[in-house]
């Protein structure tokens, strides 16, 4: 509210306001100049094609900057509305979907998945095990990614636009050969997990009992999303559209390639001279979200708001459950160091106090996090796989302190 002032003090007040305006924001602005400069140095050193970064709090974008190109050959700049795959950061949406299902009383985190699935999942090394929804969400279920099968579930679309043909041959040599011909998650998981399935193998399972060891599992994550499909009676894509994408107005986000919108899609690069053909994932919930920095920023803001008590996406109790540490020193599974991170429902609870997820795929690196202590968060999306994203992550985390 503005109050009237006497003319005799108006001049001094105006001077004060001008000084305050010039001094306070300039400090913050200088920090952002420094951040941009350092990010640009990392971007140049790593010879990246394109990247977008963003810092937010629950109400606004604090900082946004894009670098390089979405399409080098055609001189199309990478910006905050550029769309691309984000890899395993996609699992952040599975976490919301799972807790929404809990709210809808479809199941709990302790539900035996064999009471939901239309076939039985049995680890041949431990046939008496009960696998729970919780264990799918913290990567201790014993369902693992068989390297002879999982890469073959990726589907490439060389006819949709140009690409580097030598690169396609290279990744085929890495196991991405398109041998899996299933067209639905239901069909694939029957073939992968059921004894009568054509991909069934003991190598699809851990040698450890359920809950005994941490083993990062894309397929365990996608299996959790399949439970959402079964209980909701709709596809996971439609479920997330109804409960996440549409409410948050993430209008440039989705799970499948839109052939009429290809100009908005970043090319995904092996390096600055070679780009991959467009591709999709059969088990798309585990890493197939296509989005932009602006849309992902909306999602991150909603998550921060939820952590602070907002109930637009989930109830308060659900958000609390989402980020409650699952492990203690007394019950920690093998292969996880609690000094580095604990697990919530898919989310990593890092030792530095932040909560987040990272993503990688052919031509993709991404990171999403927030700092509960300050209510600020950040993200970056890059159209090239980055072997070490820590320099960028460290810069963004420092900016949220």
mmCIF file of C-alpha atoms in Angstrom:
data_model
loop_
_atom_site.group_PDB
_atom_site.id
_atom_site.type_symbol
_atom_site.label_atom_id
_atom_site.label_comp_id
_atom_site.label_asym_id
_atom_site.label_seq_id
_atom_site.Cartn_x
_atom_site.Cartn_y
_atom_site.Cartn_z
ATOM 1 C CA UNK A 1 0.000 0.000 0.000
ATOM 2 C CA UNK A 2 1.309 3.495 -0.892
ATOM 3 C CA UNK A 3 1.053 6.370 1.554
ATOM 4 C CA UNK A 4 1.124 10.118 0.675
ATOM 5 C CA UNK A 5 4.281 12.017 1.677
ATOM 6 C CA UNK A 6 4.950 15.680 2.317
ATOM 7 C CA UNK A 7 6.577 17.593 -0.537
ATOM 8 C CA UNK A 8 9.449 18.621 1.741
ATOM 9 C CA UNK A 9 10.734 15.031 1.982
ATOM 10 C CA UNK A 10 9.770 13.836 -1.491
ATOM 11 C CA UNK A 11 13.168 14.652 -3.056
ATOM 12 C CA UNK A 12 15.180 12.796 -0.395
ATOM 13 C CA UNK A 13 12.840 9.806 -0.616
ATOM 14 C CA UNK A 14 13.216 9.668 -4.408
ATOM 15 C CA UNK A 15 17.016 9.808 -4.061
ATOM 16 C CA UNK A 16 16.891 7.001 -1.507
ATOM 17 C CA UNK A 17 14.686 4.869 -3.732
ATOM 18 C CA UNK A 18 16.984 5.379 -6.712
ATOM 19 C CA UNK A 19 20.035 4.427 -4.660
ATOM 20 C CA UNK A 20 18.335 1.350 -3.236
ATOM 21 C CA UNK A 21 17.164 0.256 -6.655
ATOM 22 C CA UNK A 22 20.644 0.648 -8.114
ATOM 23 C CA UNK A 23 22.501 -1.010 -5.241
ATOM 24 C CA UNK A 24 20.401 -4.027 -4.229
ATOM 25 C CA UNK A 25 19.591 -5.609 -7.600
ATOM 26 C CA UNK A 26 23.066 -4.858 -8.983
ATOM 27 C CA UNK A 27 24.593 -7.265 -6.462
ATOM 28 C CA UNK A 28 22.206 -10.039 -7.510
ATOM 29 C CA UNK A 29 22.692 -9.131 -11.153
ATOM 30 C CA UNK A 30 26.461 -9.341 -10.797
ATOM 31 C CA UNK A 31 26.053 -12.834 -9.336
ATOM 32 C CA UNK A 32 24.044 -13.837 -12.387
ATOM 33 C CA UNK A 33 26.635 -12.341 -14.728
ATOM 34 C CA UNK A 34 29.265 -14.424 -12.954
ATOM 35 C CA UNK A 35 27.078 -17.545 -13.130
ATOM 36 C CA UNK A 36 26.478 -17.031 -16.846
ATOM 37 C CA UNK A 37 30.176 -16.519 -17.471
ATOM 38 C CA UNK A 38 31.172 -19.662 -15.553
ATOM 39 C CA UNK A 39 28.452 -21.761 -17.161
ATOM 40 C CA UNK A 40 29.590 -20.554 -20.566
ATOM 41 C CA UNK A 41 33.155 -21.601 -19.772
ATOM 42 C CA UNK A 42 31.969 -25.110 -18.843
ATOM 43 C CA UNK A 43 29.768 -25.219 -21.939
ATOM 44 C CA UNK A 44 32.702 -24.239 -24.165
ATOM 45 C CA UNK A 45 35.205 -26.543 -22.458
ATOM 46 C CA UNK A 46 32.909 -29.538 -22.889
ATOM 47 C CA UNK A 47 32.196 -28.572 -26.530
ATOM 48 C CA UNK A 48 28.456 -28.948 -25.982
ATOM 49 C CA UNK A 49 25.969 -28.205 -28.777
ATOM 50 C CA UNK A 50 23.141 -26.653 -26.732
ATOM 51 C CA UNK A 51 21.886 -26.269 -23.181
ATOM 52 C CA UNK A 52 19.286 -24.461 -21.104
ATOM 53 C CA UNK A 53 19.503 -23.788 -17.369
ATOM 54 C CA UNK A 54 16.973 -22.345 -14.960
ATOM 55 C CA UNK A 55 16.702 -21.387 -11.301
ATOM 56 C CA UNK A 56 13.285 -20.992 -9.664
ATOM 57 C CA UNK A 57 11.546 -20.582 -6.364
ATOM 58 C CA UNK A 58 7.937 -21.507 -5.682
ATOM 59 C CA UNK A 59 6.581 -18.366 -7.362
ATOM 60 C CA UNK A 60 8.921 -17.244 -10.127
ATOM 61 C CA UNK A 61 11.869 -17.866 -12.385
ATOM 62 C CA UNK A 62 14.966 -16.438 -10.684
ATOM 63 C CA UNK A 63 17.399 -17.021 -13.541
ATOM 64 C CA UNK A 64 17.251 -18.505 -17.023
ATOM 65 C CA UNK A 65 19.934 -18.797 -19.661
ATOM 66 C CA UNK A 66 20.349 -20.863 -22.814
ATOM 67 C CA UNK A 67 23.542 -21.613 -24.685
ATOM 68 C CA UNK A 68 24.408 -22.861 -28.138
ATOM 69 C CA UNK A 69 22.215 -24.563 -30.667
ATOM 70 C CA UNK A 70 19.248 -26.911 -30.861
ATOM 71 C CA UNK A 71 20.261 -27.532 -34.470
ATOM 72 C CA UNK A 72 23.815 -26.617 -35.408
ATOM 73 C CA UNK A 73 23.548 -27.189 -39.157
ATOM 74 C CA UNK A 74 20.428 -25.060 -39.514
ATOM 75 C CA UNK A 75 21.650 -22.413 -37.053
ATOM 76 C CA UNK A 76 18.656 -22.789 -34.708
ATOM 77 C CA UNK A 77 19.470 -21.524 -31.231
ATOM 78 C CA UNK A 78 18.693 -23.531 -28.123
ATOM 79 C CA UNK A 79 16.199 -21.657 -25.933
ATOM 80 C CA UNK A 80 13.925 -22.228 -22.962
ATOM 81 C CA UNK A 81 11.140 -23.508 -25.229
ATOM 82 C CA UNK A 82 13.292 -26.031 -27.092
ATOM 83 C CA UNK A 83 11.880 -29.543 -26.673
ATOM 84 C CA UNK A 84 13.968 -32.655 -26.090
ATOM 85 C CA UNK A 85 14.113 -35.928 -24.192
ATOM 86 C CA UNK A 86 15.223 -35.602 -20.549
ATOM 87 C CA UNK A 87 16.125 -39.198 -19.696
ATOM 88 C CA UNK A 88 15.618 -40.392 -16.139
ATOM 89 C CA UNK A 89 14.449 -37.025 -14.812
ATOM 90 C CA UNK A 90 11.196 -38.393 -16.288
ATOM 91 C CA UNK A 91 10.986 -40.630 -13.205
ATOM 92 C CA UNK A 92 10.028 -37.560 -11.162
ATOM 93 C CA UNK A 93 6.604 -37.818 -12.805
ATOM 94 C CA UNK A 94 6.302 -41.496 -11.851
ATOM 95 C CA UNK A 95 6.783 -40.427 -8.235
ATOM 96 C CA UNK A 96 3.824 -38.052 -8.418
ATOM 97 C CA UNK A 97 1.716 -40.630 -10.273
ATOM 98 C CA UNK A 98 2.429 -43.327 -7.664
ATOM 99 C CA UNK A 99 1.440 -41.089 -4.750
ATOM 100 C CA UNK A 100 -1.675 -39.957 -6.636
ATOM 101 C CA UNK A 101 -2.618 -43.635 -6.922
ATOM 102 C CA UNK A 102 -2.080 -44.022 -3.179
ATOM 103 C CA UNK A 103 -4.428 -41.072 -2.630
ATOM 104 C CA UNK A 104 -6.977 -42.703 -4.930
ATOM 105 C CA UNK A 105 -6.657 -45.878 -2.826
ATOM 106 C CA UNK A 106 -5.503 -47.991 -5.771
ATOM 107 C CA UNK A 107 -2.661 -49.402 -3.687
ATOM 108 C CA UNK A 108 -0.136 -48.448 -0.993
ATOM 109 C CA UNK A 109 3.630 -48.448 -1.089
ATOM 110 C CA UNK A 110 3.561 -51.756 0.781
ATOM 111 C CA UNK A 111 1.271 -53.520 -1.703
ATOM 112 C CA UNK A 112 2.591 -56.758 -3.201
ATOM 113 C CA UNK A 113 2.857 -56.062 -6.935
ATOM 114 C CA UNK A 114 1.637 -59.605 -7.699
ATOM 115 C CA UNK A 115 -1.759 -58.632 -6.307
ATOM 116 C CA UNK A 116 -2.011 -56.034 -9.084
ATOM 117 C CA UNK A 117 -0.268 -57.504 -12.135
ATOM 118 C CA UNK A 118 -2.137 -59.829 -14.554
ATOM 119 C CA UNK A 119 0.813 -62.251 -14.338
ATOM 120 C CA UNK A 120 3.137 -63.319 -11.534
ATOM 121 C CA UNK A 121 6.626 -61.867 -11.146
ATOM 122 C CA UNK A 122 8.951 -64.368 -9.485
ATOM 123 C CA UNK A 123 12.667 -63.873 -9.001
ATOM 124 C CA UNK A 124 14.054 -67.346 -9.847
ATOM 125 C CA UNK A 125 16.819 -66.899 -7.270
ATOM 126 C CA UNK A 126 14.259 -66.119 -4.539
ATOM 127 C CA UNK A 127 10.892 -67.587 -5.559
ATOM 128 C CA UNK A 128 9.302 -66.870 -2.175
ATOM 129 C CA UNK A 129 10.018 -63.127 -2.263
ATOM 130 C CA UNK A 130 7.289 -60.508 -2.044
ATOM 131 C CA UNK A 131 8.082 -57.471 -4.187
ATOM 132 C CA UNK A 132 6.374 -54.270 -3.062
ATOM 133 C CA UNK A 133 5.545 -51.007 -4.796
ATOM 134 C CA UNK A 134 7.992 -49.280 -2.437
ATOM 135 C CA UNK A 135 10.831 -51.498 -3.600
ATOM 136 C CA UNK A 136 10.147 -50.534 -7.213
ATOM 137 C CA UNK A 137 10.378 -46.857 -6.245
ATOM 138 C CA UNK A 138 13.696 -47.196 -4.380
ATOM 139 C CA UNK A 139 15.396 -49.614 -6.816
ATOM 140 C CA UNK A 140 15.590 -52.602 -4.454
ATOM 141 C CA UNK A 141 12.930 -54.821 -6.087
ATOM 142 C CA UNK A 142 15.343 -57.223 -7.749
ATOM 143 C CA UNK A 143 13.923 -56.422 -11.213
ATOM 144 C CA UNK A 144 16.956 -55.196 -13.158
ATOM 145 C CA UNK A 145 17.885 -53.979 -16.651
ATOM 146 C CA UNK A 146 19.197 -56.896 -18.712
ATOM 147 C CA UNK A 147 21.760 -55.250 -21.058
ATOM 148 C CA UNK A 148 20.898 -57.785 -23.759
ATOM 149 C CA UNK A 149 17.244 -56.693 -23.735
ATOM 150 C CA UNK A 150 16.747 -53.157 -22.405
ATOM 151 C CA UNK A 151 18.674 -51.210 -25.099
ATOM 152 C CA UNK A 152 16.773 -53.176 -27.731
ATOM 153 C CA UNK A 153 13.514 -51.668 -26.460
ATOM 154 C CA UNK A 154 14.540 -48.272 -27.881
ATOM 155 C CA UNK A 155 13.020 -47.501 -31.265
ATOM 156 C CA UNK A 156 14.754 -45.198 -33.768
ATOM 157 C CA UNK A 157 12.944 -43.265 -36.497
ATOM 158 C CA UNK A 158 15.485 -42.555 -39.256
ATOM 159 C CA UNK A 159 12.760 -41.644 -41.747
ATOM 160 C CA UNK A 160 11.471 -38.651 -39.769
ATOM 161 C CA UNK A 161 14.451 -36.373 -40.339
ATOM 162 C CA UNK A 162 18.134 -36.384 -41.298
ATOM 163 C CA UNK A 163 20.812 -37.835 -39.014
ATOM 164 C CA UNK A 164 24.363 -39.163 -39.068
ATOM 165 C CA UNK A 165 24.138 -42.675 -40.534
ATOM 166 C CA UNK A 166 27.568 -43.691 -39.200
ATOM 167 C CA UNK A 167 26.365 -42.813 -35.696
ATOM 168 C CA UNK A 168 23.347 -45.088 -36.058
ATOM 169 C CA UNK A 169 25.682 -47.939 -36.912
ATOM 170 C CA UNK A 170 27.799 -47.081 -33.867
ATOM 171 C CA UNK A 171 24.928 -47.254 -31.403
ATOM 172 C CA UNK A 172 23.635 -50.458 -32.993
ATOM 173 C CA UNK A 173 27.016 -51.896 -32.035
ATOM 174 C CA UNK A 174 26.306 -50.782 -28.447
ATOM 175 C CA UNK A 175 23.154 -52.901 -28.289
ATOM 176 C CA UNK A 176 20.525 -50.478 -29.605
ATOM 177 C CA UNK A 177 19.387 -52.813 -32.381
ATOM 178 C CA UNK A 178 15.605 -52.587 -32.097
ATOM 179 C CA UNK A 179 15.168 -56.321 -31.572
ATOM 180 C CA UNK A 180 12.276 -55.875 -29.147
ATOM 181 C CA UNK A 181 9.151 -55.663 -31.299
ATOM 182 C CA UNK A 182 6.504 -55.336 -28.583
ATOM 183 C CA UNK A 183 4.223 -52.331 -28.958
ATOM 184 C CA UNK A 184 2.861 -51.927 -25.414
ATOM 185 C CA UNK A 185 4.268 -51.879 -21.888
ATOM 186 C CA UNK A 186 1.854 -54.671 -20.978
ATOM 187 C CA UNK A 187 3.119 -56.940 -23.728
ATOM 188 C CA UNK A 188 6.764 -56.171 -22.981
ATOM 189 C CA UNK A 189 6.549 -56.828 -19.246
ATOM 190 C CA UNK A 190 4.755 -60.113 -19.787
ATOM 191 C CA UNK A 191 7.579 -61.200 -22.097
ATOM 192 C CA UNK A 192 10.296 -59.879 -19.770
ATOM 193 C CA UNK A 193 9.035 -60.983 -16.359
ATOM 194 C CA UNK A 194 6.725 -63.950 -16.895
ATOM 195 C CA UNK A 195 8.305 -67.416 -17.088
ATOM 196 C CA UNK A 196 6.526 -68.039 -20.387
ATOM 197 C CA UNK A 197 7.716 -64.747 -21.889
ATOM 198 C CA UNK A 198 10.076 -64.673 -24.861
ATOM 199 C CA UNK A 199 12.627 -62.391 -23.141
ATOM 200 C CA UNK A 200 12.428 -64.122 -19.763
ATOM 201 C CA UNK A 201 15.791 -64.893 -18.184
ATOM 202 C CA UNK A 202 17.341 -65.151 -14.762
ATOM 203 C CA UNK A 203 19.475 -62.214 -15.937
ATOM 204 C CA UNK A 204 16.368 -60.033 -15.695
ATOM 205 C CA UNK A 205 16.602 -60.345 -11.908
ATOM 206 C CA UNK A 206 19.112 -59.590 -9.196
ATOM 207 C CA UNK A 207 20.792 -62.392 -7.283
ATOM 208 C CA UNK A 208 19.733 -60.555 -4.110
ATOM 209 C CA UNK A 209 16.447 -60.810 -2.257
ATOM 210 C CA UNK A 210 13.913 -58.025 -2.675
ATOM 211 C CA UNK A 211 14.865 -55.090 -0.459
ATOM 212 C CA UNK A 212 18.360 -56.431 0.154
ATOM 213 C CA UNK A 213 20.406 -54.500 -2.421
ATOM 214 C CA UNK A 214 20.158 -51.242 -4.354
ATOM 215 C CA UNK A 215 20.379 -51.741 -8.116
ATOM 216 C CA UNK A 216 19.265 -48.845 -10.309
ATOM 217 C CA UNK A 217 16.492 -50.154 -12.533
ATOM 218 C CA UNK A 218 14.830 -48.395 -15.441
ATOM 219 C CA UNK A 219 12.553 -51.361 -15.957
ATOM 220 C CA UNK A 220 11.619 -51.523 -12.286
ATOM 221 C CA UNK A 221 10.617 -47.866 -12.593
ATOM 222 C CA UNK A 222 8.554 -48.456 -15.733
ATOM 223 C CA UNK A 223 6.929 -51.429 -14.012
ATOM 224 C CA UNK A 224 5.729 -49.044 -11.288
ATOM 225 C CA UNK A 225 4.176 -46.888 -14.028
ATOM 226 C CA UNK A 226 2.500 -49.983 -15.461
ATOM 227 C CA UNK A 227 0.804 -50.499 -12.083
ATOM 228 C CA UNK A 228 -0.641 -46.991 -12.524
ATOM 229 C CA UNK A 229 -2.067 -48.040 -15.889
ATOM 230 C CA UNK A 230 -3.628 -51.217 -14.514
ATOM 231 C CA UNK A 231 -5.351 -49.605 -11.537
ATOM 232 C CA UNK A 232 -6.416 -46.371 -13.251
ATOM 233 C CA UNK A 233 -7.685 -48.006 -16.437
ATOM 234 C CA UNK A 234 -5.906 -45.452 -18.602
ATOM 235 C CA UNK A 235 -2.496 -45.228 -20.223
ATOM 236 C CA UNK A 236 0.320 -43.775 -18.145
ATOM 237 C CA UNK A 237 0.587 -41.007 -20.743
ATOM 238 C CA UNK A 238 -3.057 -40.047 -20.226
ATOM 239 C CA UNK A 239 -2.814 -40.395 -16.445
ATOM 240 C CA UNK A 240 0.125 -37.985 -16.262
ATOM 241 C CA UNK A 241 -1.563 -35.630 -18.708
ATOM 242 C CA UNK A 242 -4.678 -35.494 -16.496
ATOM 243 C CA UNK A 243 -2.950 -35.137 -13.140
ATOM 244 C CA UNK A 244 0.334 -33.360 -13.979
ATOM 245 C CA UNK A 245 0.888 -31.937 -17.461
ATOM 246 C CA UNK A 246 -2.506 -30.330 -18.021
ATOM 247 C CA UNK A 247 -2.958 -28.807 -14.527
ATOM 248 C CA UNK A 248 0.535 -27.305 -14.713
ATOM 249 C CA UNK A 249 -0.017 -26.075 -18.290
ATOM 250 C CA UNK A 250 3.027 -27.975 -19.512
ATOM 251 C CA UNK A 251 1.771 -27.536 -23.062
ATOM 252 C CA UNK A 252 5.093 -28.373 -24.739
ATOM 253 C CA UNK A 253 5.527 -31.670 -22.902
ATOM 254 C CA UNK A 254 4.550 -35.201 -23.807
ATOM 255 C CA UNK A 255 5.729 -38.768 -24.169
ATOM 256 C CA UNK A 256 5.597 -39.397 -27.898
ATOM 257 C CA UNK A 257 7.059 -37.842 -31.028
ATOM 258 C CA UNK A 258 4.791 -35.297 -32.686
ATOM 259 C CA UNK A 259 5.781 -35.389 -36.355
ATOM 260 C CA UNK A 260 4.103 -32.026 -36.975
ATOM 261 C CA UNK A 261 6.209 -30.335 -34.290
ATOM 262 C CA UNK A 262 9.706 -31.477 -35.258
ATOM 263 C CA UNK A 263 11.078 -27.958 -35.705
ATOM 264 C CA UNK A 264 10.732 -27.431 -31.960
ATOM 265 C CA UNK A 265 12.718 -30.601 -31.159
ATOM 266 C CA UNK A 266 16.412 -30.256 -30.463
ATOM 267 C CA UNK A 267 18.700 -32.521 -32.404
ATOM 268 C CA UNK A 268 20.442 -34.906 -30.025
ATOM 269 C CA UNK A 269 24.193 -35.009 -30.595
ATOM 270 C CA UNK A 270 27.001 -37.477 -30.045
ATOM 271 C CA UNK A 271 29.331 -34.535 -30.603
ATOM 272 C CA UNK A 272 29.073 -31.269 -32.499
ATOM 273 C CA UNK A 273 29.401 -33.019 -35.850
ATOM 274 C CA UNK A 274 27.112 -36.046 -35.470
ATOM 275 C CA UNK A 275 23.471 -36.264 -34.385
ATOM 276 C CA UNK A 276 21.228 -39.212 -33.585
ATOM 277 C CA UNK A 277 17.995 -40.027 -35.368
ATOM 278 C CA UNK A 278 14.843 -39.378 -33.380
ATOM 279 C CA UNK A 279 14.029 -42.206 -31.006
ATOM 280 C CA UNK A 280 11.515 -43.282 -28.382
ATOM 281 C CA UNK A 281 11.401 -45.745 -25.509
ATOM 282 C CA UNK A 282 8.944 -48.628 -25.357
ATOM 283 C CA UNK A 283 9.121 -48.296 -21.555
ATOM 284 C CA UNK A 284 8.652 -44.545 -21.954
ATOM 285 C CA UNK A 285 7.789 -43.660 -18.325
ATOM 286 C CA UNK A 286 11.345 -44.416 -17.185
ATOM 287 C CA UNK A 287 13.025 -41.861 -19.448
ATOM 288 C CA UNK A 288 10.911 -40.732 -22.376
ATOM 289 C CA UNK A 289 9.445 -37.375 -21.383
ATOM 290 C CA UNK A 290 9.954 -34.690 -24.050
ATOM 291 C CA UNK A 291 9.818 -31.257 -22.524
ATOM 292 C CA UNK A 292 11.405 -27.816 -22.416
ATOM 293 C CA UNK A 293 13.201 -25.883 -19.704
ATOM 294 C CA UNK A 294 10.155 -23.629 -19.308
ATOM 295 C CA UNK A 295 7.792 -26.560 -18.858
ATOM 296 C CA UNK A 296 10.136 -28.471 -16.573
ATOM 297 C CA UNK A 297 10.518 -25.292 -14.535
ATOM 298 C CA UNK A 298 6.740 -25.231 -14.014
ATOM 299 C CA UNK A 299 6.912 -28.790 -12.717
ATOM 300 C CA UNK A 300 9.803 -27.963 -10.392
ATOM 301 C CA UNK A 301 7.940 -24.961 -8.992
ATOM 302 C CA UNK A 302 4.920 -27.179 -8.297
ATOM 303 C CA UNK A 303 7.129 -29.688 -6.479
ATOM 304 C CA UNK A 304 8.674 -26.932 -4.354
ATOM 305 C CA UNK A 305 5.218 -25.567 -3.575
ATOM 306 C CA UNK A 306 4.101 -29.058 -2.596
ATOM 307 C CA UNK A 307 7.062 -29.460 -0.284
ATOM 308 C CA UNK A 308 6.092 -26.142 1.321
ATOM 309 C CA UNK A 309 2.473 -27.240 1.825
ATOM 310 C CA UNK A 310 0.609 -26.538 -1.416
ATOM 311 C CA UNK A 311 -1.906 -29.242 -2.373
ATOM 312 C CA UNK A 312 -2.417 -28.612 -6.089
ATOM 313 C CA UNK A 313 -0.625 -31.804 -7.180
ATOM 314 C CA UNK A 314 -0.802 -33.970 -4.060
ATOM 315 C CA UNK A 315 -1.972 -33.810 -0.463
ATOM 316 C CA UNK A 316 0.475 -32.636 2.177
ATOM 317 C CA UNK A 317 0.766 -36.142 3.576
ATOM 318 C CA UNK A 318 1.638 -37.425 0.110
ATOM 319 C CA UNK A 319 4.407 -34.888 -0.386
ATOM 320 C CA UNK A 320 5.763 -35.783 3.031
ATOM 321 C CA UNK A 321 5.781 -39.447 2.016
ATOM 322 C CA UNK A 322 7.407 -38.563 -1.308
ATOM 323 C CA UNK A 323 10.498 -37.117 0.359
ATOM 324 C CA UNK A 324 10.750 -39.164 3.559
ATOM 325 C CA UNK A 325 14.091 -41.027 3.681
ATOM 326 C CA UNK A 326 13.474 -44.742 3.181
ATOM 327 C CA UNK A 327 16.741 -46.025 4.627
ATOM 328 C CA UNK A 328 18.573 -45.768 7.927
ATOM 329 C CA UNK A 329 21.997 -47.076 8.855
ATOM 330 C CA UNK A 330 20.200 -50.038 10.416
ATOM 331 C CA UNK A 331 18.259 -51.056 7.285
ATOM 332 C CA UNK A 332 20.343 -49.650 4.418
ATOM 333 C CA UNK A 333 20.528 -52.041 1.462
ATOM 334 C CA UNK A 334 23.797 -53.038 -0.101
ATOM 335 C CA UNK A 335 25.290 -50.786 -2.794
ATOM 336 C CA UNK A 336 24.108 -47.456 -1.397
ATOM 337 C CA UNK A 337 26.167 -44.972 0.618
ATOM 338 C CA UNK A 338 23.866 -42.975 2.868
ATOM 339 C CA UNK A 339 26.491 -40.269 3.289
ATOM 340 C CA UNK A 340 26.068 -39.505 -0.402
ATOM 341 C CA UNK A 341 22.325 -40.029 -0.759
ATOM 342 C CA UNK A 342 19.193 -41.631 0.603
ATOM 343 C CA UNK A 343 16.030 -42.432 -1.339
ATOM 344 C CA UNK A 344 12.536 -41.026 -1.302
ATOM 345 C CA UNK A 345 9.913 -42.212 -3.789
ATOM 346 C CA UNK A 346 12.287 -42.217 -6.783
ATOM 347 C CA UNK A 347 13.849 -38.907 -5.699
ATOM 348 C CA UNK A 348 17.443 -38.821 -4.451
ATOM 349 C CA UNK A 349 17.929 -37.182 -1.057
ATOM 350 C CA UNK A 350 21.502 -35.985 -1.436
ATOM 351 C CA UNK A 351 24.052 -35.559 1.319
ATOM 352 C CA UNK A 352 24.373 -31.826 0.538
ATOM 353 C CA UNK A 353 20.731 -31.343 1.570
ATOM 354 C CA UNK A 354 19.243 -31.057 -1.919
ATOM 355 C CA UNK A 355 16.628 -33.363 -3.443
ATOM 356 C CA UNK A 356 16.788 -34.257 -7.112
ATOM 357 C CA UNK A 357 17.156 -36.575 -10.081
ATOM 358 C CA UNK A 358 19.498 -36.738 -13.034
ATOM 359 C CA UNK A 359 19.032 -38.123 -16.522
ATOM 360 C CA UNK A 360 21.145 -39.540 -19.349
ATOM 361 C CA UNK A 361 20.386 -41.122 -22.700
ATOM 362 C CA UNK A 362 21.894 -41.034 -26.188
ATOM 363 C CA UNK A 363 22.359 -37.325 -26.840
ATOM 364 C CA UNK A 364 20.829 -36.337 -23.492
ATOM 365 C CA UNK A 365 21.959 -35.018 -20.117
ATOM 366 C CA UNK A 366 19.629 -33.434 -17.582
ATOM 367 C CA UNK A 367 19.328 -32.570 -13.908
ATOM 368 C CA UNK A 368 16.480 -31.392 -11.674
ATOM 369 C CA UNK A 369 16.741 -30.479 -7.991
ATOM 370 C CA UNK A 370 15.600 -28.195 -5.205
ATOM 371 C CA UNK A 371 17.009 -27.032 -1.898
ATOM 372 C CA UNK A 372 14.427 -27.531 0.891
ATOM 373 C CA UNK A 373 16.311 -25.127 3.175
ATOM 374 C CA UNK A 374 15.880 -22.159 0.827
ATOM 375 C CA UNK A 375 12.864 -23.115 -1.275
ATOM 376 C CA UNK A 376 14.897 -22.642 -4.457
ATOM 377 C CA UNK A 377 15.668 -25.128 -7.173
ATOM 378 C CA UNK A 378 17.285 -25.541 -10.536
ATOM 379 C CA UNK A 379 17.527 -27.577 -13.690
ATOM 380 C CA UNK A 380 19.527 -27.998 -16.823
ATOM 381 C CA UNK A 381 18.833 -29.800 -20.086
ATOM 382 C CA UNK A 382 21.515 -30.510 -22.678
ATOM 383 C CA UNK A 383 21.297 -32.122 -26.129
ATOM 384 C CA UNK A 384 24.461 -34.187 -25.709
ATOM 385 C CA UNK A 385 25.424 -36.837 -23.196
ATOM 386 C CA UNK A 386 27.713 -35.247 -20.619
ATOM 387 C CA UNK A 387 30.020 -37.700 -18.893
ATOM 388 C CA UNK A 388 30.496 -35.415 -15.898
ATOM 389 C CA UNK A 389 27.651 -32.996 -15.210
ATOM 390 C CA UNK A 390 28.908 -32.168 -11.714
ATOM 391 C CA UNK A 391 30.526 -28.796 -12.613
ATOM 392 C CA UNK A 392 27.167 -27.525 -13.875
ATOM 393 C CA UNK A 393 25.252 -29.082 -10.975
ATOM 394 C CA UNK A 394 27.619 -27.543 -8.426
ATOM 395 C CA UNK A 395 27.137 -24.077 -9.918
ATOM 396 C CA UNK A 396 23.347 -24.345 -9.810
ATOM 397 C CA UNK A 397 23.297 -25.808 -6.298
ATOM 398 C CA UNK A 398 25.541 -22.994 -5.047
ATOM 399 C CA UNK A 399 23.116 -20.468 -6.547
ATOM 400 C CA UNK A 400 20.260 -21.895 -4.429
ATOM 401 C CA UNK A 401 22.037 -21.598 -1.094
#
